[in-house]
Amino acid sequence: MSDQKSLLVFAHADEAVAFADVEHLISGVGKVNASVALAGALASGDIKNVVVLGTAGVVGHAGEDRPSLDTIYQITKLIQHDFPLPSADVDPTGEVLLPDNKVTMATGDVFVSDGEQRIHIKSLGASLVDMEGYAYASICQRFNVPLQIFKIPSDYADDSASIDEWDEIAKQKSVQLREFYDKHLS
């Protein structure tokens, strides 16, 4: 199928403000919104691969290998942090473009801004946390469509993180994501 195209996906419109001139899907926040929107888009059968760009919280401690707020990371493994039963890890199957910046990300339907939550998520083996990644990967796996997820941290997922400030931070991070997109993905 030569008419297949790449699908660029963002969870929230603020993450996409620098992409007004690029066709993209805004899925909505959370695993349910992400699943429904992406499954609907993939059902058309004309998508060859999915690229997700967005923000995430950092769950690592200061020092060691804690992700930087100014670096874009490629997610190569996803776990759920808010599901009480064991769930399979999912791995995006798209090409790895950032071999030095690969991380595991946890997904859950909550904005993480609490030290206890952050510590729990870190104990699961994650470096970043978001609210949609696991759902995107699960849907792409079911449709057998390659997926790449690139995230730039917006906050440290602790009590310094404020959902009230997130919108403005996400708009600023969108500019950094656009620079990355223009250099590596367009």
Short mmCIF file of C-alpha atoms in Angstrom, two decimals:
data_model
loop_
_atom_site.label_atom_id
_atom_site.label_comp_id
_atom_site.label_asym_id
_atom_site.label_seq_id
_atom_site.Cartn_x
_atom_site.Cartn_y
_atom_site.Cartn_z
CA MET A 1 0.00 0.00 0.00
CA SER A 2 1.87 3.03 -1.23
CA ASP A 3 -0.76 5.41 0.14
CA GLN A 4 0.05 4.54 3.76
CA LYS A 5 1.22 7.37 5.97
CA SER A 6 2.84 8.05 9.30
CA LEU A 7 0.57 9.19 12.12
CA LEU A 8 1.89 11.81 14.53
CA VAL A 9 0.11 11.68 17.92
CA PHE A 10 -0.04 13.97 20.95
CA ALA A 11 -2.11 13.43 24.07
CA HIS A 12 -2.85 17.10 24.74
CA ALA A 13 -3.21 20.11 22.42
CA ASP A 14 -0.66 22.10 24.45
CA GLU A 15 2.02 19.54 23.53
CA ALA A 16 1.24 20.16 19.85
CA VAL A 17 1.19 23.98 19.69
CA ALA A 18 4.41 24.08 17.65
CA PHE A 19 2.94 21.60 15.14
CA ALA A 20 0.04 23.64 13.74
CA ASP A 21 1.37 23.12 10.20
CA VAL A 22 1.83 19.33 10.57
CA GLU A 23 -1.04 16.84 10.38
CA HIS A 24 -1.48 15.14 13.76
CA LEU A 25 -3.93 13.47 16.12
CA ILE A 26 -4.75 14.76 19.59
CA SER A 27 -5.88 11.64 21.46
CA GLY A 28 -6.95 13.18 24.75
CA VAL A 29 -5.43 12.52 28.17
CA GLY A 30 -5.49 9.11 29.85
CA LYS A 31 -5.40 5.48 28.77
CA VAL A 32 -9.04 5.26 27.66
CA ASN A 33 -8.90 8.38 25.48
CA ALA A 34 -5.55 7.29 24.03
CA SER A 35 -6.86 3.81 23.21
CA VAL A 36 -10.11 4.93 21.62
CA ALA A 37 -8.55 7.71 19.52
CA LEU A 38 -5.61 5.66 18.28
CA ALA A 39 -7.68 2.54 17.57
CA GLY A 40 -10.09 4.68 15.56
CA ALA A 41 -7.25 6.14 13.52
CA LEU A 42 -5.60 2.76 12.92
CA ALA A 43 -8.88 1.11 11.91
CA SER A 44 -8.71 2.94 8.57
CA GLY A 45 -5.81 0.68 7.61
CA ASP A 46 -3.79 3.45 5.96
CA ILE A 47 -1.28 4.04 8.80
CA LYS A 48 2.20 2.55 8.28
CA ASN A 49 3.65 3.70 11.62
CA VAL A 50 2.83 5.85 14.65
CA VAL A 51 5.07 8.48 16.23
CA VAL A 52 4.07 9.85 19.64
CA LEU A 53 5.57 13.09 20.92
CA GLY A 54 4.84 14.59 24.31
CA THR A 55 5.79 15.29 27.88
CA ALA A 56 6.37 13.05 30.88
CA GLY A 57 7.32 13.28 34.53
CA VAL A 58 10.73 12.21 35.85
CA VAL A 59 10.63 9.57 38.58
CA GLY A 60 14.36 9.22 39.28
CA HIS A 61 16.17 10.79 42.21
CA ALA A 62 18.59 13.70 41.88
CA GLY A 63 21.99 12.62 40.67
CA GLU A 64 22.57 9.08 39.42
CA ASP A 65 20.91 8.59 36.04
CA ARG A 66 17.92 10.89 36.51
CA PRO A 67 16.58 12.15 33.18
CA SER A 68 17.13 15.82 32.40
CA LEU A 69 14.26 18.25 31.85
CA ASP A 70 15.97 19.44 28.65
CA THR A 71 16.56 16.10 26.92
CA ILE A 72 14.28 14.14 24.63
CA TYR A 73 14.10 10.42 25.42
CA GLN A 74 12.94 7.48 23.35
CA ILE A 75 10.68 5.09 25.21
CA THR A 76 11.67 1.49 24.50
CA LYS A 77 9.68 -0.29 27.24
CA LEU A 78 6.35 0.50 28.90
CA ILE A 79 4.74 -0.69 32.11
CA GLN A 80 1.54 0.18 33.97
CA HIS A 81 1.92 1.63 37.44
CA ASP A 82 -1.73 1.91 38.45
CA PHE A 83 -2.99 -1.55 37.58
CA PRO A 84 -3.18 -3.90 40.59
CA LEU A 85 -2.73 -7.14 38.64
CA PRO A 86 0.40 -8.15 36.73
CA SER A 87 0.29 -6.83 33.18
CA ALA A 88 2.66 -7.59 30.35
CA ASP A 89 5.32 -5.03 29.53
CA VAL A 90 4.97 -3.66 26.00
CA ASP A 91 7.80 -2.55 23.79
CA PRO A 92 7.34 -0.10 20.93
CA THR A 93 8.53 -1.77 17.72
CA GLY A 94 9.65 1.30 15.77
CA GLU A 95 13.25 2.11 14.91
CA VAL A 96 15.43 3.29 17.80
CA LEU A 97 16.73 6.76 16.90
CA LEU A 98 18.15 7.69 20.30
CA PRO A 99 20.23 4.71 21.48
CA ASP A 100 21.92 6.80 24.17
CA ASN A 101 18.60 8.14 25.48
CA LYS A 102 16.43 5.01 25.75
CA VAL A 103 14.26 4.68 28.86
CA THR A 104 11.42 2.70 30.41
CA MET A 105 8.24 4.64 31.08
CA ALA A 106 5.33 3.83 33.38
CA THR A 107 1.77 4.79 32.48
CA GLY A 108 -1.19 5.43 34.76
CA ASP A 109 -4.39 7.44 34.81
CA VAL A 110 -3.18 9.98 37.34
CA PHE A 111 -1.02 13.12 37.21
CA VAL A 112 1.89 12.10 39.43
CA SER A 113 2.84 14.87 41.85
CA ASP A 114 3.54 12.96 45.03
CA GLY A 115 6.84 11.65 46.37
CA GLU A 116 5.37 8.29 47.42
CA GLN A 117 3.88 7.69 43.97
CA ARG A 118 7.16 8.67 42.33
CA ILE A 119 9.17 6.29 44.53
CA HIS A 120 6.73 3.43 43.81
CA ILE A 121 6.94 4.04 40.06
CA LYS A 122 10.75 4.21 40.14
CA SER A 123 10.77 0.88 42.04
CA LEU A 124 8.99 -0.71 39.06
CA GLY A 125 12.00 0.14 36.88
CA ALA A 126 10.72 3.26 35.16
CA SER A 127 12.57 6.54 34.61
CA LEU A 128 9.59 8.51 33.28
CA VAL A 129 5.83 8.49 33.85
CA ASP A 130 2.92 9.53 31.63
CA MET A 131 -0.80 8.87 31.22
CA GLU A 132 -1.05 7.36 27.70
CA GLY A 133 2.11 5.53 26.54
CA TYR A 134 1.15 2.01 27.59
CA ALA A 135 -2.21 2.37 25.83
CA TYR A 136 -0.59 3.61 22.61
CA ALA A 137 1.83 0.67 22.63
CA SER A 138 -0.91 -1.87 23.35
CA ILE A 139 -3.08 -0.59 20.51
CA CYS A 140 -0.20 -0.48 18.04
CA GLN A 141 0.74 -4.03 19.05
CA ARG A 142 -2.83 -5.23 18.40
CA PHE A 143 -2.88 -3.54 14.98
CA ASN A 144 0.70 -4.69 14.21
CA VAL A 145 1.80 -1.11 13.50
CA PRO A 146 5.32 0.08 14.42
CA LEU A 147 5.43 2.72 17.17
CA GLN A 148 8.01 5.23 18.34
CA ILE A 149 7.48 7.31 21.49
CA PHE A 150 9.61 10.36 22.23
CA LYS A 151 9.11 12.28 25.48
CA ILE A 152 10.63 15.39 27.02
CA PRO A 153 10.25 15.69 30.79
CA SER A 154 8.02 18.51 32.02
CA ASP A 155 8.49 18.04 35.77
CA TYR A 156 9.93 15.82 38.50
CA ALA A 157 6.63 14.06 39.34
CA ASP A 158 6.83 15.15 42.97
CA ASP A 159 5.20 17.82 45.11
CA SER A 160 6.95 20.51 43.03
CA ALA A 161 4.87 19.42 40.00
CA SER A 162 1.75 21.49 39.50
CA ILE A 163 -1.03 20.61 37.11
CA ASP A 164 -1.90 24.33 37.11
CA GLU A 165 1.52 25.17 35.59
CA TRP A 166 1.68 22.16 33.29
CA ASP A 167 -0.14 23.82 30.35
CA GLU A 168 2.45 26.57 29.97
CA ILE A 169 5.34 24.16 30.46
CA ALA A 170 3.87 21.82 27.82
CA LYS A 171 3.66 24.68 25.32
CA GLN A 172 7.34 25.47 25.91
CA LYS A 173 8.28 21.80 25.56
CA SER A 174 6.35 21.67 22.27
CA VAL A 175 8.94 24.00 20.74
CA GLN A 176 11.74 21.62 21.77
CA LEU A 177 9.77 18.68 20.38
CA ARG A 178 9.34 20.51 17.08
CA GLU A 179 13.09 21.09 16.79
CA PHE A 180 13.62 17.36 17.38
CA TYR A 181 10.89 16.46 14.87
CA ASP A 182 12.37 18.70 12.16
CA LYS A 183 15.85 17.25 12.69
CA HIS A 184 15.03 13.55 13.08
CA LEU A 185 11.51 12.72 11.89
CA SER A 186 10.28 14.98 9.08
#
